[in-house]
Tab-separated table of C-alpha atoms and ligand atoms in Angstrom:
chain	number	residue	atom	x	y	z
A	26	MET	CA	-12.344	13.024	-22.116
A	27	LYS	CA	-12.872	10.543	-19.325
A	28	ILE	CA	-9.907	12.002	-17.466
A	29	LEU	CA	-11.239	15.538	-17.834
A	30	LEU	CA	-14.624	14.495	-16.494
A	31	LEU	CA	-13.051	12.728	-13.547
A	32	LEU	CA	-10.862	15.734	-12.725
A	33	SER	CA	-13.740	18.159	-12.872
A	34	SER	CA	-15.886	16.015	-10.570
A	35	THR	CA	-12.907	15.660	-8.215
A	36	PHE	CA	-12.450	19.412	-8.036
A	37	THR	CA	-16.149	19.982	-7.436
A	38	PHE	CA	-15.942	17.514	-4.584
A	39	LEU	CA	-12.810	19.118	-3.086
A	40	HIS	CA	-14.510	22.485	-3.322
A	41	THR	CA	-17.540	21.176	-1.423
A	42	ILE	CA	-15.290	19.724	1.281
A	43	SER	CA	-13.280	22.932	1.670
A	44	SER	CA	-16.343	25.174	1.856
A	45	SER	CA	-17.854	23.030	4.609
A	46	SER	CA	-14.546	22.985	6.516
A	47	SER	CA	-14.486	26.795	6.406
A	48	ASN	CA	-17.915	26.718	8.060
A	49	THR	CA	-17.274	29.341	10.707
A	50	THR	CA	-20.841	29.125	11.951
A	51	PHE	CA	-20.214	25.803	13.729
A	52	ILE	CA	-20.714	26.337	17.440
A	53	CYS	CA	-19.799	23.682	20.001
A	54	LYS	CA	-21.268	23.375	23.458
A	55	THR	CA	-19.614	20.145	24.634
A	56	ASP	CA	-16.624	17.977	23.763
A	57	HIS	CA	-19.137	15.580	22.271
A	58	ASP	CA	-19.864	18.237	19.603
A	59	CYS	CA	-16.122	18.007	18.816
A	60	ARG	CA	-16.567	14.251	18.168
A	61	LEU	CA	-14.487	13.489	21.315
A	62	ASN	CA	-11.507	14.250	19.031
A	63	GLY	CA	-10.845	17.572	20.751
A	64	LEU	CA	-12.148	19.952	23.371
A	65	CYS	CA	-14.831	22.589	23.055
A	66	SER	CA	-13.457	25.968	24.126
A	67	LEU	CA	-16.003	27.553	26.423
A	68	THR	CA	-14.687	31.048	25.643
A	69	THR	CA	-14.925	30.834	21.835
A	70	SER	CA	-17.434	27.947	21.433
A	71	THR	CA	-15.115	26.434	18.825
A	72	CYS	CA	-13.452	23.025	18.817
A	73	ILE	CA	-9.742	22.730	19.589
A	74	CYS	CA	-8.829	19.488	17.818
A	75	ASP	CA	-6.388	16.872	19.061
A	76	PRO	CA	-3.356	16.306	16.797
A	77	GLY	CA	-4.331	14.268	13.725
A	78	TRP	CA	-7.899	15.617	13.556
A	79	THR	CA	-9.250	18.696	11.810
A	80	SER	CA	-12.367	20.528	10.492
A	81	PRO	CA	-14.658	22.743	12.640
A	82	THR	CA	-16.035	19.572	14.288
A	83	CYS	CA	-12.678	17.686	14.589
A	84	GLY	CA	-14.390	14.855	12.691
A	85	ALA	CA	-11.951	14.670	9.753
A	86	LEU	CA	-8.517	13.044	9.745
A	87	ASP	CA	-5.795	15.662	9.117
A	88	LEU	CA	-4.385	13.736	6.150
A	89	LEU	CA	-1.139	14.662	4.380
A	90	PRO	CA	-0.293	13.901	0.741
A	91	ALA	CA	0.643	10.220	0.246
A	92	THR	CA	3.822	9.170	-1.581
A	93	LEU	CA	3.551	7.174	-4.810
A	94	GLY	CA	5.212	3.778	-4.548
A	95	THR	CA	4.706	3.395	-0.774
A	96	GLY	CA	2.359	0.985	1.037
A	97	TYR	CA	2.090	-2.539	-0.419
A	98	ASN	CA	1.351	-2.210	-4.115
A	99	LYS	CA	2.247	-5.264	-6.218
A	100	THR	CA	-0.158	-4.496	-9.050
A	101	SER	CA	2.778	-4.189	-11.494
A	102	PHE	CA	3.053	-8.001	-10.981
A	103	ASN	CA	-0.745	-8.311	-11.360
A	104	ALA	CA	-0.881	-9.207	-7.648
A	105	SER	CA	-3.739	-7.607	-5.721
A	106	SER	CA	-3.869	-6.937	-1.986
A	107	TRP	CA	-6.332	-5.402	0.450
A	108	GLY	CA	-6.275	-3.539	3.764
A	109	SER	CA	-3.246	-3.668	6.073
A	110	LYS	CA	-2.141	-3.153	9.671
A	111	ILE	CA	1.231	-1.614	10.555
A	112	ILE	CA	3.099	-3.058	13.559
A	113	HIS	CA	6.283	-1.393	14.869
A	114	ASP	CA	8.870	-4.053	15.716
A	115	PRO	CA	9.343	-4.116	19.509
A	116	SER	CA	13.118	-4.670	19.388
A	117	ASN	CA	14.305	-3.012	16.157
A	118	SER	CA	12.995	0.572	16.067
A	119	LEU	CA	13.670	0.871	12.319
A	120	LEU	CA	11.710	-2.274	11.370
A	121	PHE	CA	7.996	-2.194	10.506
A	122	HIS	CA	5.692	-5.134	9.838
A	123	LEU	CA	2.576	-5.096	7.696
A	124	PHE	CA	-0.167	-7.732	7.899
A	125	LEU	CA	-2.526	-7.675	4.946
A	126	ALA	CA	-4.706	-9.739	2.615
A	127	GLY	CA	-2.849	-10.708	-0.590
A	128	PHE	CA	-4.545	-12.583	-3.434
A	129	THR	CA	-2.947	-15.566	-5.207
A	130	HIS	CA	-2.938	-16.493	-8.942
A	131	GLN	CA	-3.030	-12.822	-10.078
A	132	CYS	CA	-6.738	-12.755	-9.265
A	133	GLY	CA	-8.271	-9.296	-8.855
A	134	LEU	CA	-10.389	-7.835	-6.077
A	135	ASP	CA	-13.614	-9.534	-7.281
A	136	TYR	CA	-11.997	-12.891	-6.418
A	137	TRP	CA	-11.005	-11.962	-2.844
A	138	SER	CA	-12.992	-15.051	-1.889
A	139	PRO	CA	-11.441	-17.649	-2.103
A	140	TYR	CA	-8.064	-16.304	-3.363
A	141	SER	CA	-7.208	-14.178	-0.338
A	142	ARG	CA	-4.531	-15.298	2.114
A	143	ILE	CA	-2.693	-13.512	4.918
A	144	VAL	CA	0.649	-11.960	4.068
A	145	HIS	CA	3.379	-10.679	6.383
A	146	ALA	CA	5.463	-7.936	4.740
A	147	THR	CA	8.303	-5.869	6.209
A	148	SER	CA	9.949	-2.487	5.644
A	149	LEU	CA	13.027	-0.652	6.928
A	150	GLU	CA	11.872	2.568	5.265
A	151	GLY	CA	9.338	3.774	7.810
A	152	PRO	CA	5.701	2.987	8.631
A	153	ALA	CA	4.477	3.948	5.128
A	154	GLY	CA	6.907	1.535	3.479
A	155	PRO	CA	7.261	0.507	0.709
A	156	TYR	CA	6.913	-3.016	2.134
A	157	GLU	CA	8.252	-6.262	0.685
A	158	PHE	CA	6.707	-9.740	0.967
A	159	HIS	CA	8.160	-11.695	3.889
A	160	SER	CA	5.966	-14.779	4.286
A	161	GLU	CA	2.500	-16.247	4.072
A	162	VAL	CA	0.900	-16.480	7.538
A	163	VAL	CA	-2.317	-18.325	6.522
A	164	GLY	CA	-3.063	-19.791	3.077
A	165	THR	CA	-6.287	-19.487	1.043
A	166	PHE	CA	-8.935	-18.702	2.142
A	167	ALA	CA	-7.977	-16.171	4.861
A	168	HIS	CA	-8.977	-12.508	4.794
A	169	ASN	CA	-9.467	-9.314	6.864
A	170	PRO	CA	-6.377	-9.677	9.063
A	171	THR	CA	-5.711	-7.298	11.922
A	172	VAL	CA	-2.990	-7.611	14.565
A	173	ILE	CA	-3.028	-6.257	18.136
A	174	TRP	CA	-0.757	-6.611	21.172
A	175	SER	CA	-2.503	-8.120	24.190
A	176	PRO	CA	-0.659	-6.873	27.307
A	177	ALA	CA	-2.367	-9.395	29.604
A	178	ASP	CA	-1.434	-12.346	27.372
A	179	GLU	CA	1.957	-10.871	26.388
A	180	LYS	CA	1.147	-12.025	22.866
A	181	TRP	CA	0.385	-10.636	19.447
A	182	LEU	CA	-3.075	-11.668	18.289
A	183	LEU	CA	-4.041	-11.913	14.623
A	184	TYR	CA	-7.806	-11.943	14.028
A	185	TYR	CA	-9.084	-12.905	10.572
A	186	ILE	CA	-11.892	-14.646	8.714
A	187	GLY	CA	-11.724	-17.738	6.502
A	188	CYS	CA	-11.029	-21.482	6.423
A	189	PRO	CA	-8.759	-23.673	4.272
A	190	GLN	CA	-9.834	-23.765	0.586
A	191	SER	CA	-7.916	-25.068	-2.414
A	192	VAL	CA	-8.138	-22.754	-5.420
A	193	ASN	CA	-7.955	-23.125	-9.214
A	194	ALA	CA	-5.349	-21.354	-11.340
A	195	THR	CA	-8.124	-19.632	-13.312
A	196	CYS	CA	-9.959	-17.132	-11.136
A	197	THR	CA	-13.409	-18.475	-10.162
A	198	SER	CA	-15.704	-17.880	-7.187
A	199	PRO	CA	-17.126	-21.248	-6.109
A	200	SER	CA	-19.748	-21.300	-3.318
A	201	PHE	CA	-18.403	-22.539	0.002
A	202	SER	CA	-18.895	-22.050	3.725
A	203	CYS	CA	-16.538	-21.541	6.673
A	204	GLY	CA	-19.366	-22.281	9.099
A	205	PRO	CA	-22.798	-20.935	10.001
A	206	GLY	CA	-24.064	-17.649	8.525
A	207	ASN	CA	-22.799	-17.794	4.962
A	208	PHE	CA	-22.830	-20.547	2.315
A	209	ILE	CA	-21.881	-18.323	-0.633
A	210	ASN	CA	-18.393	-16.887	-0.021
A	211	GLY	CA	-17.222	-18.268	3.332
A	212	GLU	CA	-17.066	-14.827	4.950
A	213	SER	CA	-18.846	-15.672	8.210
A	214	GLY	CA	-16.814	-16.637	11.295
A	215	ILE	CA	-13.824	-15.100	13.087
A	216	SER	CA	-10.576	-16.953	13.870
A	217	VAL	CA	-7.484	-16.071	15.928
A	218	LEU	CA	-3.755	-16.815	15.852
A	219	SER	CA	-1.270	-15.836	18.553
A	220	SER	CA	2.451	-15.143	18.454
A	221	GLU	CA	5.246	-14.061	20.758
A	222	ASP	CA	7.508	-12.745	17.986
A	223	LEU	CA	5.283	-11.859	14.959
A	224	TYR	CA	6.936	-14.660	12.914
A	225	SER	CA	5.714	-17.917	14.422
A	226	TRP	CA	1.923	-18.143	14.799
A	227	THR	CA	-0.201	-20.612	16.770
A	228	PRO	CA	-3.724	-21.222	15.415
A	229	HIS	CA	-6.641	-21.247	17.900
A	230	GLY	CA	-9.422	-21.880	15.371
A	231	GLN	CA	-12.721	-20.073	14.998
A	232	VAL	CA	-13.551	-18.154	18.208
A	233	MET	CA	-16.802	-16.549	17.037
A	234	SER	CA	-19.210	-18.190	14.597
A	235	GLY	CA	-22.244	-16.976	12.728
A	236	MET	CA	-25.690	-18.510	12.963
A	237	ASN	CA	-27.988	-20.285	10.497
A	238	ASP	CA	-30.999	-18.368	11.768
A	239	GLY	CA	-32.939	-15.178	11.062
A	240	ALA	CA	-30.754	-12.882	13.185
A	241	TRP	CA	-29.721	-9.498	11.752
A	242	ASP	CA	-26.119	-10.608	12.394
A	243	ALA	CA	-26.322	-14.302	11.427
A	244	ASP	CA	-23.312	-13.593	9.143
A	245	ILE	CA	-20.368	-12.069	11.066
A	246	THR	CA	-17.108	-10.724	9.650
A	247	ASN	CA	-14.627	-7.757	9.693
A	248	PRO	CA	-13.130	-8.366	13.171
A	249	SER	CA	-11.699	-5.405	15.108
A	250	PRO	CA	-10.431	-6.483	18.562
A	251	HIS	CA	-9.232	-4.323	21.462
A	252	PRO	CA	-7.840	-5.525	24.813
A	253	LEU	CA	-10.088	-4.463	27.703
A	254	GLY	CA	-8.921	-5.342	31.192
A	255	ARG	CA	-5.865	-6.495	33.081
A	256	LYS	CA	-7.088	-10.081	33.044
A	257	GLY	CA	-7.147	-10.473	29.275
A	258	GLU	CA	-10.759	-9.506	28.596
A	259	MET	CA	-11.274	-8.745	24.920
A	260	LEU	CA	-13.561	-6.471	22.931
A	261	LEU	CA	-14.432	-7.655	19.426
A	262	VAL	CA	-16.242	-5.221	17.130
A	263	TYR	CA	-17.687	-6.834	14.004
A	264	ARG	CA	-19.935	-6.247	11.007
A	265	GLY	CA	-23.083	-8.369	10.912
A	266	CYS	CA	-25.678	-9.014	8.238
A	267	PRO	CA	-28.470	-11.582	7.729
A	268	PHE	CA	-27.739	-15.166	6.582
A	269	ASN	CA	-25.742	-15.174	3.281
A	270	CYS	CA	-25.474	-11.390	3.807
A	271	SER	CA	-28.904	-11.017	2.239
A	272	GLY	CA	-29.605	-7.612	3.870
A	273	ASN	CA	-28.276	-4.597	5.733
A	274	GLU	CA	-24.651	-4.515	6.918
A	275	LEU	CA	-24.504	-3.122	10.468
A	276	ILE	CA	-21.965	-2.786	13.280
A	277	SER	CA	-22.061	-4.238	16.779
A	278	LEU	CA	-19.724	-5.475	19.471
A	279	SER	CA	-19.047	-8.437	21.678
A	280	THR	CA	-16.844	-9.055	24.703
A	281	ALA	CA	-15.092	-12.128	26.072
A	282	PRO	CA	-13.208	-13.025	29.264
A	283	SER	CA	-10.213	-14.052	27.117
A	284	PHE	CA	-9.237	-13.712	23.457
A	285	LEU	CA	-10.230	-17.355	23.043
A	286	GLY	CA	-13.842	-16.507	23.981
A	287	PRO	CA	-16.621	-17.154	24.597
A	288	TYR	CA	-17.715	-13.880	22.967
A	289	THR	CA	-21.020	-12.414	24.179
A	290	LYS	CA	-22.727	-10.123	21.664
A	291	LEU	CA	-24.726	-6.988	22.393
A	292	SER	CA	-28.213	-7.784	21.201
A	293	SER	CA	-28.506	-5.036	18.569
A	294	PRO	CA	-26.509	-2.897	16.135
A	295	ILE	CA	-24.903	0.143	17.819
A	296	PHE	CA	-26.252	2.602	15.201
A	297	PRO	CA	-28.706	2.208	12.303
A	298	GLU	CA	-26.465	3.392	9.433
A	299	SER	CA	-25.091	0.770	7.018
A	300	ASN	CA	-21.342	0.335	7.359
A	301	GLU	CA	-18.697	-2.372	7.273
A	302	ASP	CA	-14.993	-2.675	8.130
A	303	PRO	CA	-15.020	-1.194	11.654
A	304	PHE	CA	-11.673	-0.279	13.264
A	305	VAL	CA	-12.020	0.407	16.995
A	306	TRP	CA	-9.713	2.206	19.464
A	307	GLN	CA	-9.788	3.861	22.878
A	308	ASP	CA	-8.274	7.358	23.034
A	309	LYS	CA	-6.035	9.022	25.630
A	310	ARG	CA	-9.100	10.247	27.579
A	311	GLY	CA	-10.726	6.816	27.678
A	312	ASN	CA	-13.352	7.559	25.018
A	313	TRP	CA	-14.123	5.002	22.304
A	314	HIS	CA	-13.922	5.557	18.554
A	315	MET	CA	-14.235	3.648	15.330
A	316	LEU	CA	-13.472	4.315	11.691
A	317	LEU	CA	-15.818	2.670	9.201
A	318	HIS	CA	-16.282	1.997	5.520
A	319	SER	CA	-19.610	3.689	4.854
A	320	LEU	CA	-22.201	2.052	2.595
A	321	GLU	CA	-24.150	5.297	2.099
A	322	PRO	CA	-25.444	6.072	-1.427
A	323	ASP	CA	-22.504	8.384	-2.292
A	324	GLY	CA	-19.943	5.952	-0.891
A	325	GLY	CA	-19.924	2.196	-0.708
A	326	PHE	CA	-18.478	0.193	-3.556
A	327	GLY	CA	-17.497	2.715	-6.210
A	328	SER	CA	-20.656	4.815	-5.999
A	329	GLY	CA	-18.940	7.975	-4.776
A	330	PRO	CA	-16.248	9.498	-2.603
A	331	MET	CA	-18.101	9.399	0.760
A	332	VAL	CA	-16.369	6.263	2.054
A	333	GLY	CA	-14.836	7.062	5.451
A	334	ARG	CA	-17.006	7.601	8.518
A	335	HIS	CA	-16.319	7.928	12.250
A	336	ALA	CA	-18.408	6.907	15.271
A	337	PHE	CA	-17.682	7.616	18.937
A	338	ALA	CA	-18.910	6.945	22.477
A	339	GLU	CA	-18.018	7.923	26.014
A	340	LYS	CA	-18.779	4.388	27.155
A	341	LEU	CA	-18.250	1.175	25.255
A	342	GLU	CA	-21.850	0.073	25.830
A	343	GLY	CA	-22.899	3.387	24.280
A	344	GLU	CA	-24.636	5.468	23.392
A	345	TRP	CA	-22.626	5.490	20.141
A	346	THR	CA	-22.874	8.540	17.851
A	347	PHE	CA	-22.433	7.997	14.131
A	348	ASP	CA	-21.046	11.156	12.502
A	349	ALA	CA	-23.095	11.579	9.324
A	350	GLU	CA	-22.031	15.234	8.967
A	351	THR	CA	-18.230	15.413	8.801
A	352	LEU	CA	-16.501	12.872	6.559
A	353	ALA	CA	-13.451	11.287	8.285
A	354	PHE	CA	-11.731	10.515	4.951
A	355	SER	CA	-12.839	10.212	1.334
A	356	ALA	CA	-11.939	8.217	-1.790
A	357	VAL	CA	-9.958	11.260	-3.006
A	358	VAL	CA	-6.233	11.088	-2.197
A	359	GLU	CA	-3.683	13.811	-2.802
A	360	PHE	CA	-0.150	12.677	-3.605
A	361	GLN	CA	3.141	14.483	-3.144
A	362	GLY	CA	3.800	16.512	-6.266
A	363	GLY	CA	0.158	17.595	-6.393
A	364	GLU	CA	-1.507	14.672	-8.222
A	365	VAL	CA	-5.033	13.959	-6.957
A	366	ARG	CA	-6.645	10.552	-7.519
A	367	GLU	CA	-10.230	9.619	-6.824
A	368	PHE	CA	-10.213	5.883	-6.159
A	369	TYR	CA	-13.083	3.676	-7.283
A	370	ARG	CA	-13.024	1.914	-3.929
A	371	ARG	CA	-11.327	2.804	-0.643
A	372	GLU	CA	-12.187	0.576	2.319
A	373	ARG	CA	-10.965	-1.295	5.397
A	374	PRO	CA	-9.504	1.691	7.319
A	375	GLN	CA	-7.025	1.064	10.136
A	376	LEU	CA	-4.762	3.514	12.006
A	377	PHE	CA	-1.199	3.511	13.309
A	378	PHE	CA	-0.820	5.674	16.449
A	379	SER	CA	2.131	7.354	18.161
A	380	GLU	CA	3.332	5.131	20.962
A	381	ASP	CA	3.265	7.819	23.670
A	382	ALA	CA	0.391	8.897	25.934
A	383	GLU	CA	-0.921	11.258	23.219
A	384	MET	CA	-1.871	8.339	20.906
A	385	LYS	CA	-1.802	10.590	17.848
A	386	PRO	CA	-3.093	8.928	14.666
A	387	LEU	CA	-0.065	9.013	12.312
A	388	PHE	CA	-0.902	6.796	9.327
A	389	LEU	CA	-4.165	5.659	7.698
A	390	MET	CA	-4.110	2.248	6.037
A	391	THR	CA	-6.833	1.363	3.490
A	392	GLY	CA	-7.463	-1.050	0.620
A	393	VAL	CA	-7.879	0.817	-2.688
A	394	GLN	CA	-8.953	0.046	-6.234
A	395	GLU	CA	-8.337	2.500	-9.071
A	396	VAL	CA	-11.068	3.451	-11.561
A	397	GLY	CA	-11.125	0.943	-14.447
A	398	SER	CA	-8.785	-1.579	-12.782
A	399	GLU	CA	-9.615	-5.105	-11.600
A	400	MET	CA	-6.669	-4.973	-9.223
A	401	SER	CA	-6.344	-3.509	-5.744
A	402	TYR	CA	-3.590	-2.607	-3.311
A	403	SER	CA	-2.804	-1.448	0.210
A	404	LEU	CA	-2.390	2.321	0.450
A	405	ILE	CA	-0.782	4.026	3.461
A	406	GLN	CA	-1.385	7.761	3.878
A	407	PRO	CA	0.427	9.916	6.472
A	408	ILE	CA	-1.450	12.146	8.898
A	409	GLU	CA	-0.221	15.523	10.235
A	410	GLY	CA	2.672	14.865	12.643
A	411	ALA	CA	3.872	11.689	10.871
A	412	ARG	CA	7.068	13.239	9.478
A	413	GLU	CA	8.114	14.633	12.886
A	414	TRP	CA	7.490	11.224	14.476
A	415	GLU	CA	9.655	9.507	11.826
A	416	GLN	CA	12.431	12.077	12.230
A	417	ALA	CA	12.478	11.575	16.014
A	418	LEU	CA	12.948	7.858	15.318
A	419	GLY	CA	15.840	8.565	12.938
A	420	ILE	CA	14.087	7.714	9.670
B	17	LIG	C1	-22.357	24.767	9.391
B	17	LIG	O1	-22.576	24.766	10.803
B	17	LIG	C2	-23.936	24.919	11.180
B	17	LIG	C3	-24.003	25.063	12.695
B	17	LIG	O2	-23.433	23.961	13.336
B	17	LIG	C4	-24.725	23.721	10.666
B	17	LIG	O3	-26.085	23.848	10.984
B	17	LIG	C5	-24.577	23.640	9.149
B	17	LIG	O4	-25.200	22.454	8.681
B	17	LIG	C6	-23.095	23.599	8.758
B	17	LIG	N1	-22.985	23.665	7.312
B	17	LIG	C7	-22.199	22.836	6.625
B	17	LIG	C8	-22.182	23.057	5.142
B	17	LIG	O5	-21.526	21.978	7.141
B	18	LIG	C1	0.492	1.160	-7.785
B	18	LIG	O1	1.150	0.470	-8.804
B	18	LIG	C2	0.626	0.762	-10.107
B	18	LIG	C3	1.377	-0.143	-11.095
B	18	LIG	O2	2.776	0.061	-11.002
B	18	LIG	C4	0.825	2.228	-10.415
B	18	LIG	O3	0.245	2.536	-11.665
B	18	LIG	C5	0.147	3.058	-9.338
B	18	LIG	O4	0.428	4.430	-9.520
B	18	LIG	C6	0.673	2.665	-7.971
B	18	LIG	N1	-0.042	3.418	-6.951
B	18	LIG	C7	0.593	4.109	-6.008
B	18	LIG	C8	-0.251	4.839	-5.016
B	18	LIG	O5	1.822	4.168	-5.900
B	19	LIG	C1	-0.398	-8.939	-16.196
B	19	LIG	O1	-1.602	-9.204	-16.921
B	19	LIG	C2	-1.560	-8.733	-18.260
B	19	LIG	C3	-2.958	-8.911	-18.846
B	19	LIG	O2	-3.414	-10.222	-18.639
B	19	LIG	C4	-0.470	-9.485	-19.014
B	19	LIG	O3	-0.398	-9.002	-20.346
B	19	LIG	C5	0.877	-9.260	-18.319
B	19	LIG	O4	1.867	-10.045	-18.939
B	19	LIG	C6	0.784	-9.634	-16.837
B	19	LIG	N1	2.015	-9.234	-16.166
B	19	LIG	C7	2.675	-10.026	-15.340
B	19	LIG	C8	3.900	-9.430	-14.682
B	19	LIG	O5	2.342	-11.161	-15.085
B	20	LIG	C1	-12.218	-25.304	-10.356
B	20	LIG	O1	-12.686	-25.212	-11.702
B	20	LIG	C2	-13.655	-26.215	-12.002
B	20	LIG	C3	-13.924	-26.154	-13.520
B	20	LIG	O2	-14.090	-24.817	-13.948
B	20	LIG	C4	-14.907	-25.960	-11.159
B	20	LIG	O3	-15.883	-26.935	-11.436
B	20	LIG	C5	-14.527	-26.029	-9.697
B	20	LIG	O4	-15.640	-25.657	-8.886
B	20	LIG	C6	-13.383	-25.082	-9.395
B	20	LIG	N1	-12.942	-25.295	-8.021
B	20	LIG	C7	-12.494	-24.323	-7.260
B	20	LIG	C8	-12.069	-24.719	-5.870
B	20	LIG	O5	-12.431	-23.149	-7.612
B	21	LIG	C1	-27.467	-19.356	1.223
B	21	LIG	O1	-26.762	-19.559	0.021
B	21	LIG	C2	-26.705	-20.918	-0.388
B	21	LIG	C3	-25.758	-21.005	-1.589
B	21	LIG	O2	-26.171	-20.126	-2.606
B	21	LIG	C4	-28.116	-21.413	-0.705
B	21	LIG	O3	-28.063	-22.775	-1.056
B	21	LIG	C5	-28.965	-21.237	0.561
B	21	LIG	O4	-30.299	-21.566	0.271
B	21	LIG	C6	-28.912	-19.797	1.055
B	21	LIG	N1	-29.609	-19.739	2.316
B	21	LIG	C7	-30.392	-18.715	2.692
B	21	LIG	C8	-31.088	-18.828	3.997
B	21	LIG	O5	-30.493	-17.690	1.994
């Protein structure tokens, strides 16, 4: 009965999505109307989307069915994980690295704090994996990892949140702090590691701390860095919320002369909608984009499928446009063979791009939790063009 109900609500949702994507009345006037993910044809007034994007507005990722058993899914061992970032090995074209949050002691998603630690996994089977555990990069408590290459520093940088915490074998959530901004779950404060080879990491400590004051972003987390200039300047997008995260979760950005800081924040959130888990990138035309985990009423933490939003800007300092109309991705995932699953939670989006000048999005990484399960895992879903890219690589 439960399954029937779930299926029927899934199909209603898919129907809604497909009827809005066949909205032939959408008329664009500028590339901005096409979410900066395509160009507005002046002859037809319709959007011509860049590879990887679709819908009349180009605001939706052109997702392909995922393959069961790929990604990093250790739930058959009762081991939960969350989020992930794919890195293509620079010297072995068939080797892929995955940096993710993996939880110790078989503790489920509710115990992410303090049981999360940073895991390095590897795969020789393509960007979607499946991946196998390679090593622990940072022990409990360490969460929200993301890895970028900094051309100016000629180093890999791993940004994360957390601070050392010993944990009990029985899953509990004791109150602790990793610095200003949060005394409940240690989420506030962003740290960095650097590496020349992805295996050996040098810690640089916390580079951006929260505040014990009344600021809207006293509590800072969810780092998303992006290299800016030739001299090593760094952009760091983050999610802020009031002290102890006792209010709205909003997105803003900060910049620093070097990855080590000091990071200077913009004074306000870049749009008023509640979101977390930003993932920022600059496209082939120089425009800025981010994917987000939306906290809207039909999304958020298991409240509905509307989980994946997109925001974009011509200039980093803004104005940023939050796309509340076209959903970038939802909690509904189609698998090869035709199975459709609506996840309870789907968060922490990150993208893997083609390495040429086109910068096509090829894979979407998210953390997912199935309905009725305490456990979570790292799902990797291909985007249109992924198979051709793999074939060209010889996979
Ligand atoms: C269809 O496009 C029109 C024109 O842009 C817009 O006003 C309307 O809200 C869209 N409808 C849906 C269901 O997306
Ligand atoms: C993840 O693993 C669980 C347990 O083996 C399995 O039930 C589930 O289908 C897997 N999910 C995917 C997407 O492969
Ligand atoms: C996973 O947890 C279940 C329920 O506690 C238990 O019965 C099972 O033995 C565990 N499996 C493993 C591989 O530890
Ligand atoms: C470990 O468990 C004990 C007893 O339940 C509790 O008092 C303590 O706070 C826990 N410590 C941690 C680090 O979880
Ligand atoms: C933050 O949480 C801690 C632990 O629950 C509590 O002691 C403190 O009063 C809270 N501070 C604020 C400003 O809410």
